Coordinates of C-alpha atoms in Angstrom, one line a residue:
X101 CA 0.0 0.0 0.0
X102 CA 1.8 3.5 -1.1
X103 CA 2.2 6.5 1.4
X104 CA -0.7 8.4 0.2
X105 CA -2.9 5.6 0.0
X106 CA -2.2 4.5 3.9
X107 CA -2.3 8.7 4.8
X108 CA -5.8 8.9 3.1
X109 CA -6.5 5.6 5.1
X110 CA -5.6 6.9 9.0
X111 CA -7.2 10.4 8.0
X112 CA -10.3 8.5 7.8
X113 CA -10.1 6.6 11.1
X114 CA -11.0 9.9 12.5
X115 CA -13.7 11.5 10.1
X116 CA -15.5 8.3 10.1
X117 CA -14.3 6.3 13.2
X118 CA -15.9 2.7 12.5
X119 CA -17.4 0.8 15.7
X120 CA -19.9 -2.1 15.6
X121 CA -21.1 -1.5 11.9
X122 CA -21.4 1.9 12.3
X123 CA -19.9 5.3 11.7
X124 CA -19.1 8.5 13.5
X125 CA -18.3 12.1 14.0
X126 CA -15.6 12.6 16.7
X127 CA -15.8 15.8 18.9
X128 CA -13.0 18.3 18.8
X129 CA -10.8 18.2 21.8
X130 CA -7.7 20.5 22.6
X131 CA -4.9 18.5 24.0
X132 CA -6.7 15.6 23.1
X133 CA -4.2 12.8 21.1
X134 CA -6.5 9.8 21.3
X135 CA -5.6 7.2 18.7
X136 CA -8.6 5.8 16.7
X137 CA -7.3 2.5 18.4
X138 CA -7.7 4.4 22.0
X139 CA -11.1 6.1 21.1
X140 CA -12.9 2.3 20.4
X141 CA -11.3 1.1 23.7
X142 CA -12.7 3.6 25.6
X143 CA -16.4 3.5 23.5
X144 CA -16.3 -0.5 23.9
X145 CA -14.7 0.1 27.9
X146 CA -18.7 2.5 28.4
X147 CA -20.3 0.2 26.1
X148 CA -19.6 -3.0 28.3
X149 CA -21.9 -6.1 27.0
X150 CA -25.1 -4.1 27.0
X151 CA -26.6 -3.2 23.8
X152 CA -26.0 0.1 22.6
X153 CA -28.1 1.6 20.0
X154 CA -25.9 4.0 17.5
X155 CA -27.6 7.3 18.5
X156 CA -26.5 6.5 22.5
X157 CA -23.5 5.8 21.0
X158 CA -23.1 9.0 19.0
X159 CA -24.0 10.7 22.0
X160 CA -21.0 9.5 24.5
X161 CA -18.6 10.1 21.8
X162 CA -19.8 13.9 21.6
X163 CA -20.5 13.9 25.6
X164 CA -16.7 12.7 26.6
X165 CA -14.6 14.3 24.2
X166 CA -11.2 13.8 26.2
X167 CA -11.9 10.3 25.7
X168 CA -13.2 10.1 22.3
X169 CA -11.6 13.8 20.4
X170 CA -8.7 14.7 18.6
X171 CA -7.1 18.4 18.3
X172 CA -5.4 19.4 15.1
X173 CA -2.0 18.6 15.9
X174 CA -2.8 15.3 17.8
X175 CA -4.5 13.9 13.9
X176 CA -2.1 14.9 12.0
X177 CA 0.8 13.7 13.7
X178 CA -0.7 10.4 13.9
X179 CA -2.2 10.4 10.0
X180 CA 1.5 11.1 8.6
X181 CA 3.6 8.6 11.2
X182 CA 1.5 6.1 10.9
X183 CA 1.5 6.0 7.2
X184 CA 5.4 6.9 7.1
X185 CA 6.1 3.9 9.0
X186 CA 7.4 5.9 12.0
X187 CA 9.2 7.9 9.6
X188 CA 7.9 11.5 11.7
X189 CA 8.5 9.8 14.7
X190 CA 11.5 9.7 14.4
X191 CA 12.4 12.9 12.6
X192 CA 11.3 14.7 15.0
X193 CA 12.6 12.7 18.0
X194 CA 15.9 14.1 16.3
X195 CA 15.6 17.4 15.4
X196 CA 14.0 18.3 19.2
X197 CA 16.3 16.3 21.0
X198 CA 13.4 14.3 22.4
X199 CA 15.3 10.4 21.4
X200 CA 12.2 7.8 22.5
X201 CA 9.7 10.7 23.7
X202 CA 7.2 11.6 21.0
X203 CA 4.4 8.9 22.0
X204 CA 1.5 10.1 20.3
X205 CA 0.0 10.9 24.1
X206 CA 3.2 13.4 24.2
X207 CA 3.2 14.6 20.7
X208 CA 4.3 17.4 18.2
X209 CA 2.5 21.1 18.1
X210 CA 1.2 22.0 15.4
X211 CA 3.7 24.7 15.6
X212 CA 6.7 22.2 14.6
X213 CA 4.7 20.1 12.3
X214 CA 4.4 23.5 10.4
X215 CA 7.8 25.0 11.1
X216 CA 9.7 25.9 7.7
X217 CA 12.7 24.7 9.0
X218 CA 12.0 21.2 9.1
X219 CA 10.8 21.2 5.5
X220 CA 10.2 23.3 1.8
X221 CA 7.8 25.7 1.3
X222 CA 5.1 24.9 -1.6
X223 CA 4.1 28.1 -3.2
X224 CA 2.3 26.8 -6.3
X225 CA -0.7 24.2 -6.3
X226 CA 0.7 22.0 -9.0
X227 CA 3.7 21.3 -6.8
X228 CA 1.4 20.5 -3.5
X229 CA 1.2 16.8 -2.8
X230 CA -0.1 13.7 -0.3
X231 CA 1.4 14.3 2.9
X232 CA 1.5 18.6 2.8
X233 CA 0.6 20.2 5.6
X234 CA -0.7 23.2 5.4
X235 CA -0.4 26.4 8.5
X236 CA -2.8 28.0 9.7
X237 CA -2.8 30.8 12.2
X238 CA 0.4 31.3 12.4
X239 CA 0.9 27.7 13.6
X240 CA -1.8 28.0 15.5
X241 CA -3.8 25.3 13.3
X242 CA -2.3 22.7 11.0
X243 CA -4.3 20.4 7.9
X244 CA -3.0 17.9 5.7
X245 CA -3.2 17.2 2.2
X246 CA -4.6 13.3 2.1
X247 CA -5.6 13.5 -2.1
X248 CA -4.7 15.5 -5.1
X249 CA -7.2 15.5 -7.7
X250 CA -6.2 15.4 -11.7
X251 CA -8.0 15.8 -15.1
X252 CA -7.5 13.1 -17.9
X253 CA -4.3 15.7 -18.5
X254 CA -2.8 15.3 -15.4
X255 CA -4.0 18.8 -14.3
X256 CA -4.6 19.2 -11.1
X257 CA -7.9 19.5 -9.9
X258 CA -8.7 19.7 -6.5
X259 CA -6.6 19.6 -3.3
X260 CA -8.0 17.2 -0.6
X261 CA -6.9 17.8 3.3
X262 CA -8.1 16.3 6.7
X263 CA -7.7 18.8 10.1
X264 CA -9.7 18.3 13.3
X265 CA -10.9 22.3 14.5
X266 CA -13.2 23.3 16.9
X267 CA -16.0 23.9 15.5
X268 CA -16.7 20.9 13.5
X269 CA -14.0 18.3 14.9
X270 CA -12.2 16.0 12.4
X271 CA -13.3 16.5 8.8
X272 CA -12.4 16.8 4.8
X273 CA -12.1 19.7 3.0
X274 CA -10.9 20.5 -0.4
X275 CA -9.9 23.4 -2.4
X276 CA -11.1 24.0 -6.5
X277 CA -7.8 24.5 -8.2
X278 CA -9.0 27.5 -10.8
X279 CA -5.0 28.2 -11.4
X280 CA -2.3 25.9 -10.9
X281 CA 0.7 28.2 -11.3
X282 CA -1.0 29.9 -7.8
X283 CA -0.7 30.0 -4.4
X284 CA -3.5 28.3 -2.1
X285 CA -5.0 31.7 -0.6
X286 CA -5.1 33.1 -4.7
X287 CA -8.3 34.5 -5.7
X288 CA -8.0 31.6 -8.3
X289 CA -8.6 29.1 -5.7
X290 CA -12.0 28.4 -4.0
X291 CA -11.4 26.9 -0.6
X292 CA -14.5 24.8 0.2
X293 CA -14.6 23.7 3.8
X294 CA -17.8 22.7 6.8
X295 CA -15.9 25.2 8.9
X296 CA -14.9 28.3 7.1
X297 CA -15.9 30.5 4.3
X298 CA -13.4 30.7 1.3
X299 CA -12.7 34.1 2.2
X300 CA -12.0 32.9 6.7
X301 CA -9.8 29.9 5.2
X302 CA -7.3 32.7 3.3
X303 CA -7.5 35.0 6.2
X304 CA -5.6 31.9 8.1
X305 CA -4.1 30.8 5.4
X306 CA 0.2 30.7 6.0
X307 CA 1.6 28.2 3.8
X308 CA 1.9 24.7 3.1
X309 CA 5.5 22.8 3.6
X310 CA 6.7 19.8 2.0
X311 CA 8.5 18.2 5.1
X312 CA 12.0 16.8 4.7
X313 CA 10.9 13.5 6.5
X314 CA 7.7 13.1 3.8
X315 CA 9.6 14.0 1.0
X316 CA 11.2 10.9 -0.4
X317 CA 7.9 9.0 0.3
X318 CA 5.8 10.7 -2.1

């Protein structure tokens, strides 16, 4: 399975977190580095051997969000190691002097995961692949890019990314590619997302980085 397959793959574990046949929408939480694997432990830990209907279940996942909700940082670090193979992991245990620290409990900021010095800026959409990230906020807020869309050309498309933020917790969203030679917050580009307006995305809008321990993967 390639990178970008596998990052598309863990992205999904939190917008549609799969228990008992069913699928759902995780809270938001800030601190909160919950693996998918950690999340279903503690829904089948409430759960016990009763019967649980989905809606009961929906409604302990949104009612006990340090136990069930991600933060930015917390997704996104666990999306890219896991499909790196430990690759960021280990990267980072490196360049922050942390050797065997960075559990995904005791993780990376957004902040780093963003910081230009640990990768190469992208400042034209043709040239943004699986594996991105993208800052927000000054490093305030991190997304990643999970899909690139193309045309029968090769022409890219859209621009597919997966961030966790407070108001609508982990989701997709993607951005209409109306000039590939352009930067992500051009007027070219329509960003098309649950929780902002095209015009709030670009206000937050920093950059997007290539990092050096993703780069030989994609």
């Amino acid at each position: 399975m390639s990178f970008s397959t596998q990052l598309s793959a863990h992205c999904e574990e939190y917008v549609h977190l799969s228990y008992g046949g069913y699928s759902f929408v995780l809270p938001y939480y800030l601190g909160g580095k919950n693996t998918p694997a950690q999340i279903i432990k503690a829904i089948s830990n409430w759960a016990g051997t009763a019967q649980k209907t989905k809606d009961e279940i929906q409604r302990y996942i949104t009612n006990n969000p340090a136990s069930t909700g991600v933060d930015c940082s917390g997704l996104v670090y666990y999306a890219l190691n896991e499909a790196s193979n430990g690759a960021v992991r280990t990267y980072f245990e490196n360049k922050l002097n942390l050797p065997g620290l960075l559990s995904y409990a005791y993780g990376i900021s957004a902040e780093n995961l963003t910081n230009a010095a640990y990768g190469t800026k992208i400042t034209a959409a043709k040239n943004v692949k699986s594996g991105c990230v993208i800052r927000f906020d000054n490093g305030g807020h991190i997304l990643v890019v999970d899909d690139i869309l193309r045309d029968s050309k090769g022409n890219i498309k859209s621009i597919w990314y997966t961030h966790s933020n407070g108001s609508k917790g982990p989701h997709w969203g993607n951005i209409t590619i109306g000039d590939a030679s352009k930067d992500l917050n051009d007027a070219a580009q329509t960003w098309n997302d649950s929780a902002y307006t095209d015009a709030t995305a670009k206000s937050y809008y920093n950059y997007t980085l290539q990092l050096d321990c993703i780069s030989k993967l994609v």
